[in-house]
Amino acid sequence: MARIVVIGAGMGAMACAARLAVAGHRVTVYERGDTYGGAVRRFERDGFAFDTGPGLLPLPAVYRDLFLKTGKEPLEDLVELVQVDPAARHVFADGTRVDLPNASRAGVVAALDETLGAGAGQRWGDFLVRAREAWDRTRRPLLEEPLWPNWQVLAEREPYPSVPHKKLLRTRRAATLAEVGAWELRDARLAELLASHALAYGLDPRTAPASAAVLPYMEHAFGTWYVRGGMRELARAVYERCVRRRVEFVFGAEVTRVVEKDGRAAGVELADGSAVEADQVVAGVDPALLGALTDRPLDGEGDVPAGLAPSGAARFTVLLALRGAREAGTAHRTVVHSPDSAAESDFLAAPGGAAQPRPTVTVYRPGDPALRPDDAHESAVLRATVPVDAGWEDPERAARTTELMLDAASAAIPDLRERLLWHEVVTPDRAGAVPAPSLAAGDGRFLHPANSTRLPGLYRVGGWAHPGGGLPHAGMSGALVAGLVVEGPEFRGSR
């Protein structure tokens, strides 16, 4: 039985801790904050409650597997999973609205044909077929296995089978998600629909590789789910599973250094000056912070450089307390697209340039009784992707962005201004950057550092490590690190 220290109580870290405890190890989690869950947080006030992190769960099989492997009670015995339908309502700048059914290719094709015109649905359906091929090619190396030592193969090879496109007497294939939208979908609204999946993960569709097509495919193929009571309930269930497996949690404990002995990780030091010995250390923190905790470089020549994956985007969140009941026919999630997608991308790339345009805003209206004081009120969450370093500590800048988001949300919430009791703003300087999922191609810029490091006994877990950000990816990282700790460097993923 090994003594294992886990730094941080995020979703990936807890997923790893539970698996390691079941394998017979003694696991202690040190979290500098006062609670668990990482970005999966909740804000409560006046009887209203809000998810301040992810609003929905794609690919729930990751957490079903976690609970299956760590105990007798399946996930559905501990939380109520609800499949959201429609998966999303999209509101475009020209006023067009379309509801996309959940996990139904035929339904999506029919809805797009009816709303955007004959042929639009078929083009989207054909795109999903190509996206599935990219998924099949990358699923195992990017999600189910530790990062290959020859990761450059993933960096150089574009798995998305782009359709040949003739331009200026030359035949070209799409290299970015934006080019896929422009050349293959041939409708500005379909292109914006595609781009919104990249924006949700903090990616600029103009620079995201074509392989980012796996993001809408994942949602289409495996459905979109909500956890009754709020997404925080998923974090609670994972935490309680850890506790039942005798994982120890120490909150308010900041790790200040990873201790080395005989050339390997041997424990941690805490801010209060105490030291904790360990046989293995698992770190669920971003690469920059982890580098500051060690006395040596964690990566060498030929490794994916720490922090190389995009981290320049963040989420700006506005929590709304509304009077009045949620109207019939309300979609759980509505995406209100920016009237100027090019200006939005320009602002993400260079926030110090032109004035901020109205962003693409995702409106979450779960209609969950657990999130409101009574049936005469409603809670809602607005979320937009913005640059992480854009002076958000300036109250005037935050207020301007809030007003832009409220203007956009008015297209999804009738009489929003009249119904608004109060709102709470969670700015990026409070929430932090968004780790994107790992993606193939793009010269490796969309990969994350490997779970193992150059310091034996020290591992990376969570959204800033392979396979990247997002709830499913965090859960997968926990499984990968647990496999590496238990089986050693020869671990190649579950079969």
CSV table of C-alpha atoms in Angstrom, one decimal:
chain,number,residue,atom,x,y,z
A,1,MET,CA,0.0,0.0,0.0
A,2,ALA,CA,1.5,3.3,-1.1
A,3,ARG,CA,1.1,6.7,0.5
A,4,ILE,CA,-0.2,9.1,-2.2
A,5,VAL,CA,-0.7,12.8,-2.0
A,6,VAL,CA,-3.1,14.5,-4.4
A,7,ILE,CA,-2.7,18.3,-4.8
A,8,GLY,CA,-6.1,19.9,-5.5
A,9,ALA,CA,-9.7,18.6,-5.2
A,10,GLY,CA,-10.8,19.2,-8.8
A,11,MET,CA,-12.9,16.6,-10.7
A,12,GLY,CA,-9.9,14.9,-12.3
A,13,ALA,CA,-8.0,14.8,-9.0
A,14,MET,CA,-11.0,13.3,-7.2
A,15,ALA,CA,-11.6,10.8,-10.0
A,16,CYS,CA,-8.0,9.7,-9.6
A,17,ALA,CA,-8.1,9.6,-5.8
A,18,ALA,CA,-11.1,7.3,-5.8
A,19,ARG,CA,-9.6,4.8,-8.2
A,20,LEU,CA,-6.3,4.8,-6.3
A,21,ALA,CA,-8.0,4.2,-3.0
A,22,VAL,CA,-9.9,1.2,-4.5
A,23,ALA,CA,-6.6,-0.1,-5.6
A,24,GLY,CA,-5.5,-0.3,-2.0
A,25,HIS,CA,-3.5,2.9,-1.6
A,26,ARG,CA,-3.7,5.4,1.2
A,27,VAL,CA,-4.7,8.7,-0.4
A,28,THR,CA,-4.8,12.2,1.0
A,29,VAL,CA,-6.0,15.2,-0.9
A,30,TYR,CA,-4.7,18.7,0.0
A,31,GLU,CA,-6.9,21.5,-1.3
A,32,ARG,CA,-6.0,25.1,-0.7
A,33,GLY,CA,-9.7,26.2,-0.9
A,34,ASP,CA,-12.5,25.4,1.4
A,35,THR,CA,-14.4,22.9,-0.8
A,36,TYR,CA,-14.1,20.3,-3.5
A,37,GLY,CA,-15.0,20.3,-7.2
A,38,GLY,CA,-12.6,22.7,-8.8
A,39,ALA,CA,-14.6,24.7,-11.4
A,40,VAL,CA,-17.8,22.8,-10.6
A,41,ARG,CA,-19.0,25.3,-8.1
A,42,ARG,CA,-22.4,26.7,-6.9
A,43,PHE,CA,-23.5,30.2,-5.9
A,44,GLU,CA,-26.5,30.6,-3.6
A,45,ARG,CA,-28.4,33.7,-2.5
A,46,ASP,CA,-32.0,34.5,-1.4
A,47,GLY,CA,-33.2,31.0,-2.2
A,48,PHE,CA,-31.6,31.0,-5.7
A,49,ALA,CA,-28.8,28.6,-6.7
A,50,PHE,CA,-26.6,28.6,-9.7
A,51,ASP,CA,-24.0,26.4,-11.3
A,52,THR,CA,-20.9,28.7,-11.9
A,53,GLY,CA,-19.0,26.0,-13.8
A,54,PRO,CA,-20.1,23.6,-16.5
A,55,GLY,CA,-23.8,23.7,-17.2
A,56,LEU,CA,-24.2,20.3,-18.9
A,57,LEU,CA,-22.5,16.9,-19.0
A,58,PRO,CA,-21.5,15.4,-22.3
A,59,LEU,CA,-20.3,11.8,-22.5
A,60,PRO,CA,-21.7,10.7,-19.1
A,61,ALA,CA,-20.2,7.2,-19.6
A,62,VAL,CA,-16.9,8.5,-18.2
A,63,TYR,CA,-18.5,9.0,-14.8
A,64,ARG,CA,-20.6,5.9,-15.1
A,65,ASP,CA,-17.3,4.0,-15.5
A,66,LEU,CA,-15.8,5.8,-12.5
A,67,PHE,CA,-18.6,4.8,-10.2
A,68,LEU,CA,-18.7,1.2,-11.6
A,69,LYS,CA,-15.0,0.8,-10.9
A,70,THR,CA,-15.0,2.3,-7.4
A,71,GLY,CA,-18.1,0.8,-5.7
A,72,LYS,CA,-21.4,-1.0,-5.9
A,73,GLU,CA,-23.7,2.0,-6.3
A,74,PRO,CA,-23.9,3.1,-10.0
A,75,LEU,CA,-23.9,6.8,-10.8
A,76,GLU,CA,-27.7,6.8,-11.4
A,77,ASP,CA,-28.3,5.6,-7.9
A,78,LEU,CA,-26.5,8.7,-6.5
A,79,VAL,CA,-27.6,11.5,-8.9
A,80,GLU,CA,-30.5,11.9,-11.3
A,81,LEU,CA,-29.3,12.3,-14.9
A,82,VAL,CA,-31.7,14.0,-17.3
A,83,GLN,CA,-31.2,14.0,-21.1
A,84,VAL,CA,-31.8,17.5,-22.3
A,85,ASP,CA,-34.1,17.9,-25.3
A,86,PRO,CA,-33.7,19.9,-27.3
A,87,ALA,CA,-29.9,19.7,-26.9
A,88,ALA,CA,-29.8,23.4,-27.7
A,89,ARG,CA,-31.8,26.3,-29.3
A,90,HIS,CA,-29.7,28.5,-31.5
A,91,VAL,CA,-30.7,32.1,-32.2
A,92,PHE,CA,-28.8,33.7,-35.1
A,93,ALA,CA,-28.2,37.4,-35.8
A,94,ASP,CA,-30.8,37.4,-38.6
A,95,GLY,CA,-33.5,36.3,-36.1
A,96,THR,CA,-33.5,32.7,-37.3
A,97,ARG,CA,-34.2,30.2,-34.5
A,98,VAL,CA,-33.6,26.4,-34.6
A,99,ASP,CA,-34.1,23.7,-32.0
A,100,LEU,CA,-31.6,20.8,-32.4
A,101,PRO,CA,-32.9,17.5,-31.0
A,102,ASN,CA,-30.6,15.6,-28.6
A,103,ALA,CA,-28.6,12.7,-30.1
A,104,SER,CA,-30.8,12.4,-33.2
A,105,ARG,CA,-29.0,12.8,-36.5
A,106,ALA,CA,-32.3,12.5,-38.5
A,107,GLY,CA,-34.0,15.0,-36.2
A,108,VAL,CA,-31.2,17.5,-36.5
A,109,VAL,CA,-31.1,17.2,-40.3
A,110,ALA,CA,-34.9,17.7,-40.5
A,111,ALA,CA,-34.8,20.7,-38.1
A,112,LEU,CA,-32.0,22.4,-40.1
A,113,ASP,CA,-33.6,21.8,-43.4
A,114,GLU,CA,-36.9,23.2,-42.2
A,115,THR,CA,-35.3,26.3,-40.6
A,116,LEU,CA,-32.3,27.1,-42.8
A,117,GLY,CA,-33.5,25.8,-46.1
A,118,ALA,CA,-33.4,22.5,-48.0
A,119,GLY,CA,-29.9,21.0,-48.1
A,120,ALA,CA,-28.7,22.7,-44.9
A,121,GLY,CA,-29.5,19.7,-42.8
A,122,GLN,CA,-27.8,17.3,-45.2
A,123,ARG,CA,-24.6,19.3,-45.3
A,124,TRP,CA,-24.5,19.2,-41.5
A,125,GLY,CA,-25.3,15.5,-41.5
A,126,ASP,CA,-22.5,14.9,-44.0
A,127,PHE,CA,-20.1,16.9,-41.8
A,128,LEU,CA,-21.0,14.8,-38.8
A,129,VAL,CA,-20.1,11.6,-40.8
A,130,ARG,CA,-16.7,13.1,-41.4
A,131,ALA,CA,-16.4,14.2,-37.8
A,132,ARG,CA,-17.1,10.7,-36.7
A,133,GLU,CA,-14.2,9.5,-38.8
A,134,ALA,CA,-11.9,12.0,-37.0
A,135,TRP,CA,-13.4,10.8,-33.6
A,136,ASP,CA,-12.7,7.2,-34.5
A,137,ARG,CA,-9.1,8.0,-35.5
A,138,THR,CA,-8.3,10.0,-32.4
A,139,ARG,CA,-10.5,8.6,-29.6
A,140,ARG,CA,-8.0,6.1,-28.2
A,141,PRO,CA,-4.7,8.1,-28.5
A,142,LEU,CA,-6.2,11.3,-27.3
A,143,LEU,CA,-8.7,10.1,-24.6
A,144,GLU,CA,-8.0,6.5,-23.5
A,145,GLU,CA,-4.2,6.2,-23.5
A,146,PRO,CA,-1.4,8.2,-21.9
A,147,LEU,CA,0.2,10.6,-24.3
A,148,TRP,CA,2.4,8.7,-26.7
A,149,PRO,CA,6.2,9.4,-26.4
A,150,ASN,CA,6.1,10.1,-30.2
A,151,TRP,CA,3.3,12.6,-29.7
A,152,GLN,CA,4.5,14.5,-32.8
A,153,VAL,CA,2.6,12.0,-34.9
A,154,LEU,CA,-0.6,13.4,-33.4
A,155,ALA,CA,0.7,17.0,-34.0
A,156,GLU,CA,1.4,16.5,-37.6
A,157,ARG,CA,-1.5,14.3,-38.8
A,158,GLU,CA,-4.9,15.9,-39.4
A,159,PRO,CA,-7.5,13.2,-38.7
A,160,TYR,CA,-10.5,15.2,-40.1
A,161,PRO,CA,-11.1,14.0,-43.8
A,162,SER,CA,-11.7,17.5,-45.3
A,163,VAL,CA,-13.6,17.8,-48.6
A,164,PRO,CA,-11.4,19.1,-51.4
A,165,HIS,CA,-12.0,22.8,-52.1
A,166,LYS,CA,-11.0,24.6,-55.3
A,167,LYS,CA,-9.8,28.1,-54.8
A,168,LEU,CA,-7.7,30.2,-57.3
A,169,LEU,CA,-7.1,27.1,-59.5
A,170,ARG,CA,-5.8,25.2,-56.5
A,171,THR,CA,-7.3,22.3,-54.6
A,172,ARG,CA,-7.2,22.8,-50.9
A,173,ARG,CA,-8.5,21.1,-47.8
A,174,ALA,CA,-9.7,22.7,-44.7
A,175,ALA,CA,-7.0,23.0,-42.0
A,176,THR,CA,-9.1,25.0,-39.4
A,177,LEU,CA,-12.6,24.7,-38.1
A,178,ALA,CA,-13.5,28.0,-39.6
A,179,GLU,CA,-12.4,26.7,-43.0
A,180,VAL,CA,-14.6,23.6,-42.5
A,181,GLY,CA,-17.5,25.9,-41.9
A,182,ALA,CA,-16.9,28.2,-44.8
A,183,TRP,CA,-16.0,25.6,-47.4
A,184,GLU,CA,-18.0,22.5,-46.5
A,185,LEU,CA,-21.2,23.9,-44.7
A,186,ARG,CA,-21.6,26.8,-47.1
A,187,ASP,CA,-24.1,28.7,-44.9
A,188,ALA,CA,-23.0,31.4,-42.5
A,189,ARG,CA,-25.5,30.2,-39.8
A,190,LEU,CA,-24.2,26.6,-40.1
A,191,ALA,CA,-20.7,28.0,-39.8
A,192,GLU,CA,-21.6,29.9,-36.7
A,193,LEU,CA,-23.3,26.8,-35.3
A,194,LEU,CA,-20.0,24.9,-35.8
A,195,ALA,CA,-17.9,27.8,-34.4
A,196,SER,CA,-20.0,27.9,-31.2
A,197,HIS,CA,-18.8,24.5,-30.2
A,198,ALA,CA,-15.2,25.7,-30.3
A,199,LEU,CA,-16.0,29.0,-28.5
A,200,ALA,CA,-17.6,27.0,-25.7
A,201,TYR,CA,-14.2,25.5,-24.9
A,202,GLY,CA,-12.3,28.8,-25.3
A,203,LEU,CA,-11.1,28.1,-28.8
A,204,ASP,CA,-10.9,30.5,-31.7
A,205,PRO,CA,-12.4,28.7,-34.7
A,206,ARG,CA,-10.0,30.5,-37.0
A,207,THR,CA,-7.0,28.8,-35.4
A,208,ALA,CA,-8.6,25.6,-34.0
A,209,PRO,CA,-7.6,22.7,-36.2
A,210,ALA,CA,-10.2,20.9,-38.3
A,211,SER,CA,-10.0,18.0,-35.9
A,212,ALA,CA,-12.0,20.2,-33.5
A,213,ALA,CA,-14.9,18.7,-35.4
A,214,VAL,CA,-14.9,16.0,-32.8
A,215,LEU,CA,-16.4,18.5,-30.3
A,216,PRO,CA,-19.9,18.8,-31.9
A,217,TYR,CA,-19.7,15.1,-32.9
A,218,MET,CA,-19.2,14.1,-29.2
A,219,GLU,CA,-22.3,16.0,-28.2
A,220,HIS,CA,-24.3,14.7,-31.1
A,221,ALA,CA,-23.3,11.0,-30.7
A,222,PHE,CA,-23.5,10.7,-26.9
A,223,GLY,CA,-26.1,13.3,-26.0
A,224,THR,CA,-26.2,16.1,-23.6
A,225,TRP,CA,-27.2,15.5,-20.0
A,226,TYR,CA,-28.1,17.6,-16.9
A,227,VAL,CA,-27.8,16.5,-13.3
A,228,ARG,CA,-31.0,17.2,-11.3
A,229,GLY,CA,-30.2,19.7,-8.5
A,230,GLY,CA,-27.4,21.3,-10.5
A,231,MET,CA,-24.1,20.1,-11.8
A,232,ARG,CA,-22.6,20.6,-8.4
A,233,GLU,CA,-24.4,17.4,-7.4
A,234,LEU,CA,-22.0,15.5,-9.7
A,235,ALA,CA,-19.1,16.9,-7.8
A,236,ARG,CA,-20.8,16.0,-4.5
A,237,ALA,CA,-21.3,12.4,-5.6
A,238,VAL,CA,-17.6,12.1,-6.7
A,239,TYR,CA,-16.5,13.6,-3.4
A,240,GLU,CA,-18.7,11.3,-1.3
A,241,ARG,CA,-17.5,8.3,-3.3
A,242,CYS,CA,-13.9,9.3,-2.4
A,243,VAL,CA,-14.8,9.6,1.3
A,244,ARG,CA,-16.5,6.2,1.3
A,245,ARG,CA,-13.3,4.8,-0.2
A,246,ARG,CA,-11.4,6.4,2.8
A,247,VAL,CA,-9.8,9.1,0.8
A,248,GLU,CA,-8.8,11.8,3.3
A,249,PHE,CA,-9.4,15.5,2.4
A,250,VAL,CA,-7.6,18.4,4.0
A,251,PHE,CA,-9.1,21.8,3.0
A,252,GLY,CA,-7.4,25.1,3.5
A,253,ALA,CA,-4.1,23.4,3.0
A,254,GLU,CA,-1.9,25.1,0.4
A,255,VAL,CA,1.0,23.0,-1.0
A,256,THR,CA,4.1,25.2,-1.5
A,257,ARG,CA,6.6,22.6,-2.7
A,258,VAL,CA,6.9,19.1,-4.0
A,259,VAL,CA,9.7,17.4,-2.0
A,260,GLU,CA,12.3,15.3,-3.8
A,261,LYS,CA,14.4,12.5,-2.3
A,262,ASP,CA,16.8,10.2,-4.2
A,263,GLY,CA,15.7,11.7,-7.5
A,264,ARG,CA,12.0,11.2,-7.2
A,265,ALA,CA,8.9,12.9,-5.6
A,266,ALA,CA,8.8,12.0,-1.9
A,267,GLY,CA,6.0,14.3,-0.5
A,268,VAL,CA,5.0,17.9,-0.2
A,269,GLU,CA,5.5,20.9,2.0
A,270,LEU,CA,2.5,23.0,3.1
A,271,ALA,CA,2.2,26.7,3.7
A,272,ASP,CA,2.1,26.2,7.4
A,273,GLY,CA,5.6,24.8,7.2
A,274,SER,CA,4.6,21.2,7.8
A,275,ALA,CA,5.9,18.4,5.6
A,276,VAL,CA,4.0,15.3,4.4
A,277,GLU,CA,5.8,12.2,3.2
A,278,ALA,CA,4.5,10.2,0.2
A,279,ASP,CA,5.5,7.5,-2.2
A,280,GLN,CA,3.7,9.2,-5.1
A,281,VAL,CA,2.4,12.8,-5.8
A,282,VAL,CA,-0.5,13.6,-8.1
A,283,ALA,CA,-0.9,17.3,-9.0
A,284,GLY,CA,-4.2,18.6,-10.2
A,285,VAL,CA,-2.9,22.2,-10.9
A,286,ASP,CA,-1.9,24.1,-14.0
A,287,PRO,CA,1.6,23.6,-15.4
A,288,ALA,CA,2.9,27.0,-14.4
A,289,LEU,CA,2.0,26.5,-10.8
A,290,LEU,CA,3.3,22.9,-10.8
A,291,GLY,CA,6.6,24.1,-12.2
A,292,ALA,CA,6.9,26.6,-9.3
A,293,LEU,CA,6.4,23.8,-6.8
A,294,THR,CA,9.3,21.7,-8.0
A,295,ASP,CA,13.1,22.2,-8.0
A,296,ARG,CA,13.7,21.0,-11.6
A,297,PRO,CA,12.2,21.2,-15.1
A,298,LEU,CA,9.4,18.7,-15.4
A,299,ASP,CA,9.7,18.4,-19.2
A,300,GLY,CA,12.6,17.8,-21.5
A,301,GLU,CA,13.4,18.3,-25.1
A,302,GLY,CA,10.9,16.5,-27.2
A,303,ASP,CA,8.1,16.7,-24.6
A,304,VAL,CA,4.9,18.7,-25.1
A,305,PRO,CA,5.9,22.0,-23.5
A,306,ALA,CA,4.0,22.8,-20.3
A,307,GLY,CA,1.4,25.5,-21.0
A,308,LEU,CA,1.6,25.1,-24.8
A,309,ALA,CA,-2.1,24.3,-25.1
A,310,PRO,CA,-4.2,27.4,-25.5
A,311,SER,CA,-5.1,29.1,-22.3
A,312,GLY,CA,-5.9,32.6,-23.4
A,313,ALA,CA,-9.6,32.4,-23.0
A,314,ALA,CA,-11.9,32.4,-20.0
A,315,ARG,CA,-15.6,32.4,-19.2
A,316,PHE,CA,-17.5,35.6,-18.2
A,317,THR,CA,-20.6,34.5,-16.2
A,318,VAL,CA,-23.6,36.4,-15.2
A,319,LEU,CA,-26.1,34.8,-12.7
A,320,LEU,CA,-29.7,36.0,-13.0
A,321,ALA,CA,-32.4,36.0,-10.3
A,322,LEU,CA,-35.7,36.4,-12.1
A,323,ARG,CA,-39.3,37.0,-11.0
A,324,GLY,CA,-41.9,35.0,-12.8
A,325,ALA,CA,-42.1,31.4,-13.8
A,326,ARG,CA,-40.2,29.8,-16.7
A,327,GLU,CA,-42.5,29.9,-19.7
A,328,ALA,CA,-43.7,26.7,-21.4
A,329,GLY,CA,-41.4,25.5,-24.3
A,330,THR,CA,-38.3,27.0,-22.8
A,331,ALA,CA,-35.0,25.4,-23.9
A,332,HIS,CA,-32.6,24.4,-21.2
A,333,ARG,CA,-29.8,25.8,-23.3
A,334,THR,CA,-30.0,28.6,-25.8
A,335,VAL,CA,-27.0,29.9,-27.8
A,336,VAL,CA,-27.5,33.5,-28.9
A,337,HIS,CA,-24.9,34.1,-31.6
A,338,SER,CA,-22.9,37.2,-32.0
A,339,PRO,CA,-24.0,39.6,-34.7
A,340,ASP,CA,-20.3,39.9,-35.8
A,341,SER,CA,-18.5,36.7,-35.4
A,342,ALA,CA,-15.3,38.1,-37.1
A,343,ALA,CA,-15.2,40.9,-34.6
A,344,GLU,CA,-15.7,38.5,-31.8
A,345,SER,CA,-12.8,36.4,-32.9
A,346,ASP,CA,-10.6,39.5,-33.3
A,347,PHE,CA,-11.4,40.5,-29.8
A,348,LEU,CA,-10.5,37.1,-28.5
A,349,ALA,CA,-7.2,37.2,-30.3
A,350,ALA,CA,-6.3,40.8,-29.4
A,351,PRO,CA,-8.4,42.3,-26.6
A,352,GLY,CA,-6.4,45.5,-26.5
A,353,GLY,CA,-7.6,46.4,-30.1
A,354,ALA,CA,-11.1,47.3,-31.1
A,355,ALA,CA,-14.0,47.7,-28.7
A,356,GLN,CA,-15.6,44.5,-27.5
A,357,PRO,CA,-18.5,43.4,-29.7
A,358,ARG,CA,-21.5,41.7,-28.4
A,359,PRO,CA,-20.3,38.1,-27.7
A,360,THR,CA,-21.9,34.8,-28.4
A,361,VAL,CA,-23.9,34.1,-25.2
A,362,THR,CA,-25.1,30.8,-23.9
A,363,VAL,CA,-28.2,31.0,-21.7
A,364,TYR,CA,-28.9,28.2,-19.3
A,365,ARG,CA,-32.4,27.9,-18.0
A,366,PRO,CA,-32.7,24.5,-16.3
A,367,GLY,CA,-36.1,25.0,-14.7
A,368,ASP,CA,-34.9,23.0,-11.7
A,369,PRO,CA,-37.0,23.5,-8.5
A,370,ALA,CA,-33.8,23.0,-6.5
A,371,LEU,CA,-32.3,26.2,-8.0
A,372,ARG,CA,-35.2,28.6,-7.2
A,373,PRO,CA,-37.0,29.8,-4.1
A,374,ASP,CA,-40.4,28.9,-5.4
A,375,ASP,CA,-42.4,28.4,-8.6
A,376,ALA,CA,-42.9,32.1,-9.0
A,377,HIS,CA,-39.2,32.7,-9.7
A,378,GLU,CA,-36.5,31.4,-12.0
A,379,SER,CA,-32.7,31.2,-11.9
A,380,ALA,CA,-30.7,31.5,-15.1
A,381,VAL,CA,-27.0,31.6,-16.1
A,382,LEU,CA,-25.4,33.5,-18.9
A,383,ARG,CA,-21.9,32.5,-20.2
A,384,ALA,CA,-19.6,34.0,-22.8
A,385,THR,CA,-16.0,33.2,-23.9
A,386,VAL,CA,-13.7,36.2,-23.5
A,387,PRO,CA,-9.9,36.8,-23.3
A,388,VAL,CA,-8.5,35.8,-19.9
A,389,ASP,CA,-6.3,38.9,-19.6
A,390,ALA,CA,-8.4,41.9,-20.6
A,391,GLY,CA,-8.5,44.0,-17.5
A,392,TRP,CA,-11.6,42.4,-15.9
A,393,GLU,CA,-10.7,43.8,-12.5
A,394,ASP,CA,-11.9,47.2,-14.0
A,395,PRO,CA,-15.5,47.5,-12.8
A,396,GLU,CA,-16.5,49.6,-15.9
A,397,ARG,CA,-15.2,47.0,-18.3
A,398,ALA,CA,-17.0,44.2,-16.4
A,399,ALA,CA,-20.2,46.3,-16.4
A,400,ARG,CA,-20.0,46.9,-20.2
A,401,THR,CA,-19.6,43.2,-20.8
A,402,THR,CA,-22.5,42.4,-18.5
A,403,GLU,CA,-24.8,44.8,-20.4
A,404,LEU,CA,-23.8,43.3,-23.8
A,405,MET,CA,-24.6,39.8,-22.4
A,406,LEU,CA,-27.9,41.0,-21.0
A,407,ASP,CA,-28.8,42.5,-24.4
A,408,ALA,CA,-28.0,39.2,-26.1
A,409,ALA,CA,-29.9,37.1,-23.5
A,410,SER,CA,-33.0,39.2,-24.1
A,411,ALA,CA,-33.4,37.1,-27.3
A,412,ALA,CA,-33.7,34.0,-25.2
A,413,ILE,CA,-35.6,35.3,-22.1
A,414,PRO,CA,-38.7,37.3,-22.8
A,415,ASP,CA,-39.0,40.6,-20.8
A,416,LEU,CA,-35.6,39.9,-19.2
A,417,ARG,CA,-35.0,43.5,-18.0
A,418,GLU,CA,-38.5,43.7,-16.4
A,419,ARG,CA,-38.1,40.3,-14.7
A,420,LEU,CA,-34.6,40.8,-13.3
A,421,LEU,CA,-34.5,41.0,-9.5
A,422,TRP,CA,-30.7,41.1,-9.3
A,423,HIS,CA,-27.6,39.7,-10.9
A,424,GLU,CA,-24.2,38.4,-9.8
A,425,VAL,CA,-21.1,38.6,-12.1
A,426,VAL,CA,-18.3,36.1,-12.0
A,427,THR,CA,-15.4,37.7,-13.9
A,428,PRO,CA,-12.5,35.8,-15.5
A,429,ASP,CA,-10.1,37.1,-12.9
A,430,ARG,CA,-12.1,35.2,-10.4
A,431,ALA,CA,-12.9,32.1,-12.5
A,432,GLY,CA,-9.5,31.7,-14.3
A,433,ALA,CA,-8.7,30.4,-17.7
A,434,VAL,CA,-10.4,27.7,-19.7
A,435,PRO,CA,-8.4,24.6,-20.5
A,436,ALA,CA,-9.4,23.3,-23.9
A,437,PRO,CA,-9.7,19.6,-24.8
A,438,SER,CA,-6.6,18.0,-26.4
A,439,LEU,CA,-6.9,18.0,-30.2
A,440,ALA,CA,-4.8,16.4,-32.9
A,441,ALA,CA,-3.0,18.4,-35.6
A,442,GLY,CA,-2.2,22.1,-35.3
A,443,ASP,CA,1.6,21.4,-34.8
A,444,GLY,CA,0.9,20.1,-31.3
A,445,ARG,CA,-0.4,23.5,-30.0
A,446,PHE,CA,-3.6,21.8,-28.9
A,447,LEU,CA,-2.1,19.0,-26.9
A,448,HIS,CA,-1.5,19.1,-23.2
A,449,PRO,CA,1.5,17.9,-21.1
A,450,ALA,CA,1.6,14.2,-20.5
A,451,ASN,CA,0.3,12.8,-17.2
A,452,SER,CA,3.7,11.5,-16.2
A,453,THR,CA,6.6,13.9,-15.7
A,454,ARG,CA,10.4,13.8,-15.8
A,455,LEU,CA,10.4,13.6,-12.0
A,456,PRO,CA,9.6,10.0,-11.1
A,457,GLY,CA,6.7,9.7,-8.8
A,458,LEU,CA,5.1,13.0,-9.9
A,459,TYR,CA,2.0,12.9,-12.1
A,460,ARG,CA,-0.3,15.5,-13.7
A,461,VAL,CA,-4.1,15.2,-13.6
A,462,GLY,CA,-7.1,17.4,-14.5
A,463,GLY,CA,-7.9,19.8,-17.3
A,464,TRP,CA,-4.4,21.2,-17.7
A,465,ALA,CA,-2.9,17.8,-18.4
A,466,HIS,CA,-3.6,15.2,-21.1
A,467,PRO,CA,-6.3,14.8,-22.4
A,468,GLY,CA,-7.3,18.4,-21.6
A,469,GLY,CA,-10.3,20.3,-20.4
A,470,GLY,CA,-14.0,19.5,-20.0
A,471,LEU,CA,-15.8,17.3,-17.5
A,472,PRO,CA,-15.4,14.1,-19.5
A,473,HIS,CA,-11.7,14.8,-20.2
A,474,ALA,CA,-11.0,15.5,-16.5
A,475,GLY,CA,-12.6,12.2,-15.6
A,476,MET,CA,-10.5,10.4,-18.2
A,477,SER,CA,-7.3,12.0,-16.9
A,478,GLY,CA,-8.1,10.6,-13.5
A,479,ALA,CA,-8.4,7.1,-15.0
A,480,LEU,CA,-5.1,7.5,-16.9
A,481,VAL,CA,-3.1,8.7,-13.9
A,482,ALA,CA,-4.5,5.9,-11.6
A,483,GLY,CA,-3.4,3.4,-14.3
A,484,LEU,CA,0.1,4.8,-14.5
A,485,VAL,CA,0.4,4.8,-10.7
A,486,VAL,CA,-0.9,1.3,-10.3
A,487,GLU,CA,0.6,-0.4,-13.3
A,488,GLY,CA,3.6,1.8,-14.0
A,489,PRO,CA,4.9,3.3,-17.2
A,490,GLU,CA,3.9,0.3,-19.2
A,491,PHE,CA,0.2,1.2,-18.7
A,492,ARG,CA,-1.5,1.8,-22.1
A,493,GLY,CA,-5.1,2.4,-21.1
A,494,SER,CA,-8.1,0.3,-20.5
A,495,ARG,CA,-9.0,-2.3,-23.2
